Short mmCIF file of C-alpha atoms in Angstrom, two decimals:
data_model
loop_
_atom_site.label_atom_id
_atom_site.label_comp_id
_atom_site.label_asym_id
_atom_site.label_seq_id
_atom_site.Cartn_x
_atom_site.Cartn_y
_atom_site.Cartn_z
CA MET A 1 -28.32 -244.96 79.59
CA PHE A 2 -30.78 -243.32 77.23
CA THR A 3 -30.94 -244.56 73.65
CA PRO A 4 -31.58 -241.76 71.13
CA PRO A 5 -34.81 -241.99 69.15
CA SER A 6 -34.43 -243.59 65.75
CA SER A 7 -36.83 -241.18 64.05
CA ASP A 8 -35.33 -238.38 61.99
CA ALA A 9 -38.61 -236.46 62.21
CA SER A 10 -37.71 -234.13 65.05
CA VAL A 11 -38.13 -230.46 65.72
CA GLY A 12 -35.42 -228.70 67.60
CA GLN A 13 -33.95 -225.51 68.90
CA ILE A 14 -30.24 -224.85 68.66
CA VAL A 15 -28.49 -223.07 71.51
CA ASN A 16 -24.74 -222.54 71.48
CA VAL A 17 -23.04 -223.32 74.78
CA SER A 18 -19.47 -224.21 75.62
CA ARG A 19 -18.51 -227.86 75.92
CA ILE A 20 -18.03 -227.50 79.68
CA ASP A 21 -21.48 -225.93 80.12
CA ARG A 22 -22.97 -228.57 77.83
CA TRP A 23 -21.59 -231.30 80.12
CA VAL A 24 -23.06 -229.62 83.22
CA ILE A 25 -26.41 -229.12 81.47
CA TYR A 26 -26.39 -232.77 80.37
CA HIS A 27 -25.85 -233.99 83.93
CA ARG A 28 -28.51 -231.67 85.34
CA LEU A 29 -31.06 -232.87 82.78
CA GLN A 30 -30.16 -236.46 83.67
CA GLU A 31 -30.85 -235.61 87.35
CA LEU A 32 -34.24 -234.22 86.28
CA MET A 33 -34.90 -237.48 84.38
CA ILE A 34 -35.17 -235.68 81.04
CA PRO A 35 -33.94 -237.90 78.19
CA CYS A 36 -30.80 -236.45 76.63
CA TRP A 37 -27.65 -237.64 74.91
CA CYS A 38 -24.43 -236.35 73.39
CA PRO A 39 -23.81 -237.59 69.83
CA ALA A 40 -20.33 -237.81 68.32
CA ASP A 41 -20.65 -234.30 66.82
CA GLY A 42 -20.35 -232.81 70.33
CA SER A 43 -23.90 -231.48 70.49
CA LEU A 44 -26.41 -232.11 73.25
CA ARG A 45 -29.76 -233.54 72.18
CA VAL A 46 -32.76 -233.37 74.50
CA GLU A 47 -36.10 -235.10 74.18
CA VAL A 48 -38.92 -232.88 75.46
CA ASN A 49 -42.16 -234.82 75.86
CA ASN A 50 -44.31 -232.43 77.89
CA SER A 51 -44.62 -228.84 79.04
CA ILE A 52 -42.96 -229.45 82.40
CA ALA A 53 -39.90 -230.88 80.68
CA ALA A 54 -39.85 -227.86 78.36
CA VAL A 55 -39.85 -225.46 81.32
CA LEU A 56 -37.11 -227.43 83.09
CA VAL A 57 -34.92 -227.52 79.97
CA ARG A 58 -35.41 -223.79 79.40
CA SER A 59 -34.59 -222.99 83.01
CA THR A 60 -31.50 -225.20 83.02
CA VAL A 61 -30.11 -223.79 79.77
CA GLN A 62 -30.93 -220.17 80.72
CA GLN A 63 -28.60 -220.45 83.71
CA PHE A 64 -25.71 -220.75 81.25
CA VAL A 65 -26.69 -218.56 78.29
CA ALA A 66 -28.42 -215.59 79.93
CA SER A 67 -26.66 -212.60 81.39
CA ARG A 68 -26.94 -211.88 85.10
CA GLN A 69 -29.29 -208.97 84.35
CA GLU A 70 -31.57 -211.18 82.24
CA LEU A 71 -31.74 -213.72 85.06
CA VAL A 72 -32.58 -211.01 87.60
CA GLU A 73 -35.35 -209.62 85.36
CA TRP A 74 -36.76 -213.11 84.79
CA LEU A 75 -36.82 -213.80 88.53
CA GLU A 76 -38.51 -210.45 89.24
CA ARG A 77 -41.19 -211.25 86.63
CA CYS A 78 -41.78 -214.60 88.33
CA TRP A 79 -42.24 -212.91 91.69
CA ARG A 80 -44.79 -210.45 90.24
CA THR A 81 -47.04 -213.18 88.85
#
């Protein structure tokens, strides 16, 4: 199990997701070997150490917070590039 960093000097982004989605996101990030943990306050904390991890976290979270139309537009942009 991942131990959260002891440093309080962290930069973060807050995204509101339901507790059920947060649990699914947590497990998916674990599968991707991205360090993450759920503190007692019910939040999900993720440690992003490189650009690939950032893209994977963004993609994983977007599946739960974006509308279907936003996801379609994002996919179409990917196909054009």
